[in-house]
Structures are given as C-alpha cells and as structure tokens.
Tab-separated table of C-alpha atoms in Angstrom:
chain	number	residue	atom	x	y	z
A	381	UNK	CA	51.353	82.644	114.505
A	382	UNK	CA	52.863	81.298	117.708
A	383	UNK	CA	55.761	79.905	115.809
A	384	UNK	CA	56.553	83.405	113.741
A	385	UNK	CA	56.437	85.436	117.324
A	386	UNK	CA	58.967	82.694	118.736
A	387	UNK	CA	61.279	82.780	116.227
A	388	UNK	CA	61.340	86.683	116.490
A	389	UNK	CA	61.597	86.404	119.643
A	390	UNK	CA	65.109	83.917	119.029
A	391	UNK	CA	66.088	86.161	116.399
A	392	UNK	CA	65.950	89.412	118.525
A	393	UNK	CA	67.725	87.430	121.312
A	394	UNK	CA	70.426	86.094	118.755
A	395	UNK	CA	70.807	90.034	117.557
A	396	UNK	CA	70.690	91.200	121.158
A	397	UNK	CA	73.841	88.483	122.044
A	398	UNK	CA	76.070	89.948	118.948
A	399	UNK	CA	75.901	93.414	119.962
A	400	UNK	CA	76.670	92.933	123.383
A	401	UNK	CA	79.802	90.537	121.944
A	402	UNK	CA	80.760	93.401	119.565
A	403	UNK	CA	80.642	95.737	122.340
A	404	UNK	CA	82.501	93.781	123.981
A	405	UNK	CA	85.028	93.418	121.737
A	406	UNK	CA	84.570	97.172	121.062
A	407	UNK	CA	85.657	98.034	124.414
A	408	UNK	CA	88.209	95.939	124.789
A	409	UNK	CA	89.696	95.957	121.723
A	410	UNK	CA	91.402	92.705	122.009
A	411	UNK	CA	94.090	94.942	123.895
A	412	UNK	CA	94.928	96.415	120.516
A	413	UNK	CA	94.036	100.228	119.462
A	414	UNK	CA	91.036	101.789	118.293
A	415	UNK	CA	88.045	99.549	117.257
A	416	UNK	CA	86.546	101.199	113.805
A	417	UNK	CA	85.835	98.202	111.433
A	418	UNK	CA	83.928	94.979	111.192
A	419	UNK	CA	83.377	91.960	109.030
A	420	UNK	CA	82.511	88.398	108.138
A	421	UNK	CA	83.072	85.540	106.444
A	422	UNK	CA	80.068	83.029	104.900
A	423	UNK	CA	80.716	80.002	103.667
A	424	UNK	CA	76.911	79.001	101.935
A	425	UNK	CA	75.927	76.008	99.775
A	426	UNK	CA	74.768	76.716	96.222
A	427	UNK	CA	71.329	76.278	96.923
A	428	UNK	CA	71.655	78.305	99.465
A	429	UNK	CA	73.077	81.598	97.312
A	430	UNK	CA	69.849	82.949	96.065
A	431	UNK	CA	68.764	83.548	99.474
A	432	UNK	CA	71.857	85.106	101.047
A	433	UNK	CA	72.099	87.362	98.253
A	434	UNK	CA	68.973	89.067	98.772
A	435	UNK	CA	69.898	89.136	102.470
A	436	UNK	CA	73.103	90.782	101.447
A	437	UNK	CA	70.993	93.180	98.788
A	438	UNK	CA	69.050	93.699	101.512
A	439	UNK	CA	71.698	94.896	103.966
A	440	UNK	CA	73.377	97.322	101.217
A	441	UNK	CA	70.363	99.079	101.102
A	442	UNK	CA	70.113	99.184	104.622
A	443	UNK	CA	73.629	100.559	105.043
A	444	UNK	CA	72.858	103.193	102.180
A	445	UNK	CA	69.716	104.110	104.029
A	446	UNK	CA	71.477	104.744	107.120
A	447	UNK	CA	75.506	105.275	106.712
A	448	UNK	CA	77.159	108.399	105.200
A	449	UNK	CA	80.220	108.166	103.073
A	450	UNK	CA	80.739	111.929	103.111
A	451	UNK	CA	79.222	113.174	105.929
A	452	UNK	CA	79.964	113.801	109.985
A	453	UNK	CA	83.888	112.543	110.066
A	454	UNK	CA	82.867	111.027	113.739
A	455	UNK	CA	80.343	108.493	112.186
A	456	UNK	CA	81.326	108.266	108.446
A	457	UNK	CA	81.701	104.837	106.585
A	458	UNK	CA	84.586	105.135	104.884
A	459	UNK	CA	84.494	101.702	102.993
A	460	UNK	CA	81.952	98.803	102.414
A	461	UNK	CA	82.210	95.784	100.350
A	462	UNK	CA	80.976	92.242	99.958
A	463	UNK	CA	83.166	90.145	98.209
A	464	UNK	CA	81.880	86.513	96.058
A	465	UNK	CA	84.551	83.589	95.096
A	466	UNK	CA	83.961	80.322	94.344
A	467	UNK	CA	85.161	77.799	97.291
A	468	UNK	CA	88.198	75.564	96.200
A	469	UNK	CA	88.563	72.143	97.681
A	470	UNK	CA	92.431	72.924	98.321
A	471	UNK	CA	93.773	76.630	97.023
A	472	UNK	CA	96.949	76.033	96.824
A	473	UNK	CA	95.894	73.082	93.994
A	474	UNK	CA	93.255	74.115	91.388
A	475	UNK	CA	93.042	71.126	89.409
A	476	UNK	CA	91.192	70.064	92.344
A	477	UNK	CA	88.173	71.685	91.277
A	478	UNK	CA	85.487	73.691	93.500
A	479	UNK	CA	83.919	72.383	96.354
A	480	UNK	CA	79.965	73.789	95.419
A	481	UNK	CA	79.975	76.225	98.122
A	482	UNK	CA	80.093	80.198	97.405
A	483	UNK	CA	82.175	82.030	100.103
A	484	UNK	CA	81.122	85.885	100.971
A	485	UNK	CA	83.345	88.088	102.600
A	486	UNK	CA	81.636	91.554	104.063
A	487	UNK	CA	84.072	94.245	105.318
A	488	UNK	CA	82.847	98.020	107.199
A	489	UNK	CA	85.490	100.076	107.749
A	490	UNK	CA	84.411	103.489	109.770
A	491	UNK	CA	86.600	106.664	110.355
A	492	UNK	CA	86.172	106.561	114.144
A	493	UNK	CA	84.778	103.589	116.538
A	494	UNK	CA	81.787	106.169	116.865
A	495	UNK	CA	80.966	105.051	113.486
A	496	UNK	CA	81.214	101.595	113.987
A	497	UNK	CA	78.920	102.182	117.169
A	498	UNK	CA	76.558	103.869	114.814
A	499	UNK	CA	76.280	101.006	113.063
A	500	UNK	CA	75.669	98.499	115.597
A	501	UNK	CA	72.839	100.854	117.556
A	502	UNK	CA	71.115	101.006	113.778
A	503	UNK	CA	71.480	97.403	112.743
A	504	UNK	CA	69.505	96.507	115.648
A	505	UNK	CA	66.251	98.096	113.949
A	506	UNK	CA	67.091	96.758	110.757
A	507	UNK	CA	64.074	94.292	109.406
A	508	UNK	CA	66.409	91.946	108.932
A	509	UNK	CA	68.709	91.975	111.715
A	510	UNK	CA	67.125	88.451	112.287
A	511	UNK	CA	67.763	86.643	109.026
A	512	UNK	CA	71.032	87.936	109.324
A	513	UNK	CA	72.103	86.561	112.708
A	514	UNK	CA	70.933	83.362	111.424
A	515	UNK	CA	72.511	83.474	108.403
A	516	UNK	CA	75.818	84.036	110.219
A	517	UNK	CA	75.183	81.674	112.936
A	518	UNK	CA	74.612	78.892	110.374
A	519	UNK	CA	77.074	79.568	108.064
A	520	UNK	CA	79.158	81.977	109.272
A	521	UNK	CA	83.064	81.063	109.796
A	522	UNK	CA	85.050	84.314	111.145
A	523	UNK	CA	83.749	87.608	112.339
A	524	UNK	CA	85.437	90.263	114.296
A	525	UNK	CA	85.245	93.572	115.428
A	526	UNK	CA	88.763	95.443	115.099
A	527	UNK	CA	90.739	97.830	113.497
A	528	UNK	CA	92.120	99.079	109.729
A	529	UNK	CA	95.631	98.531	109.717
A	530	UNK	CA	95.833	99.325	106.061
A	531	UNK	CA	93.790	100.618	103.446
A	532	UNK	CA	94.693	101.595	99.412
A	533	UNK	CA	91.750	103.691	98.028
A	534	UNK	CA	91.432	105.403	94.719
C-alpha cells in the first residue's frame, strides 16, 4: 500500500513538472508565434506495445470524453492522431531490416492556445496522467509544445 501511494505520489509530481514545462513553453513560445499544438514521439520495444497501446486507447477516450471537434472555436481540437511504424535500423537502407522497436507519434493540434490550455488543465485529472508521464519519460524521444505551420485536411 505504501509503495502504490509513493508511486502516485512520483507520478503526480512527474505530471505536475510537464505542465509547468508546457506552460512554460506555452508562454514563451520558443520566441515564435502562437502556441496551439502538441505532440510526441515513443520509441517502445515489442514487448512493450501491448501496454502502450492501451495507454494510448486509453488517452483517445480521454480526449473524446473531454475535447470538442465542433464546438467553442476558443477551445476546439481541430486534429488528433497517433501514428504506428515499424522502427528501421537505418531508413534511408531497408534491406537493413527493422530494429524490433514500434515508434508512436501523437500530434494535438487546437484552434487557439486556449485550447491547448484546455487540454493541459484536463489531462491533469486524467486516471492516467501517471502511466503516461512514465511512459514518456521512459521511452519518450521528442515532445514539444508549439505551433501548426501547416495543415491539409479533407
């Protein structure tokens, strides 16, 4: 029991750093314009796939649960997406085969940073704000916080 409450207690410390880092980088904006998107990339071991993929089932429902596609312009999510590929061992080379590893790439793209703000304020009661932030912290290889510069939608 003592060992569940500390490693909520991590996890809600680890979730508590990231939002002040995306604020951060919210507010700043890297000296560049408006902050209204956010994503990451996972690089996760084969065994490890089953488990970040209920993580990332997890999260979708979250975001549907919580996001609007077609509601208040100020807030609305205008695009979400996960993306799965196979790792190569060199891309530019194929006939070097795969490497084992299954990279994910997760992309949030809001109308106005009041939507990406949205976001971060909710994801903070998410269940599994936790398993995220370690998920990301173990094998997470980019995030950032910044801005659509270009977009091609149906």
């Amino acid at each position: 029991e003592m060992q569940k409450i500390y490693w909520k207690s991590i996890n809600v410390m680890i979730a508590g750093m990231l939002s002040i880092f995306c604020a951060a980088q919210i507010a700043s904006a890297g000296g560049h314009g408006e902050t209204n998107a956010f994503g990451f990339t996972l690089i996760v071991p084969e065994a490890e796939v089953e488990k970040v993929e209920a993580l990332l089932a997890s999260h979708r429902e979250f975001m549907k649960e919580t996001h609007s596609v077609d509601g208040d312009m100020q807030t609305r999510l205008n695009s979400y997406s996960v993306i799965k590929a196979a790792q190569m061992v060199d891309f530019t080379d194929p006939s070097k085969g795969m490497t084992g590893n299954i990279i994910y790439i997760l992309s949030e793209h809001y109308e106005t940073p009041d939507g990406l703000n949205k976001h971060l304020e909710a994801g903070n009661s998410w269940e599994d704000i936790g398993s995220m932030m370690e998920v990301m912290m173990t094998y997470g290889v980019a995030m950032g916080v910044g801005e659509k510069i270009s977009a091609m939608n149906r």
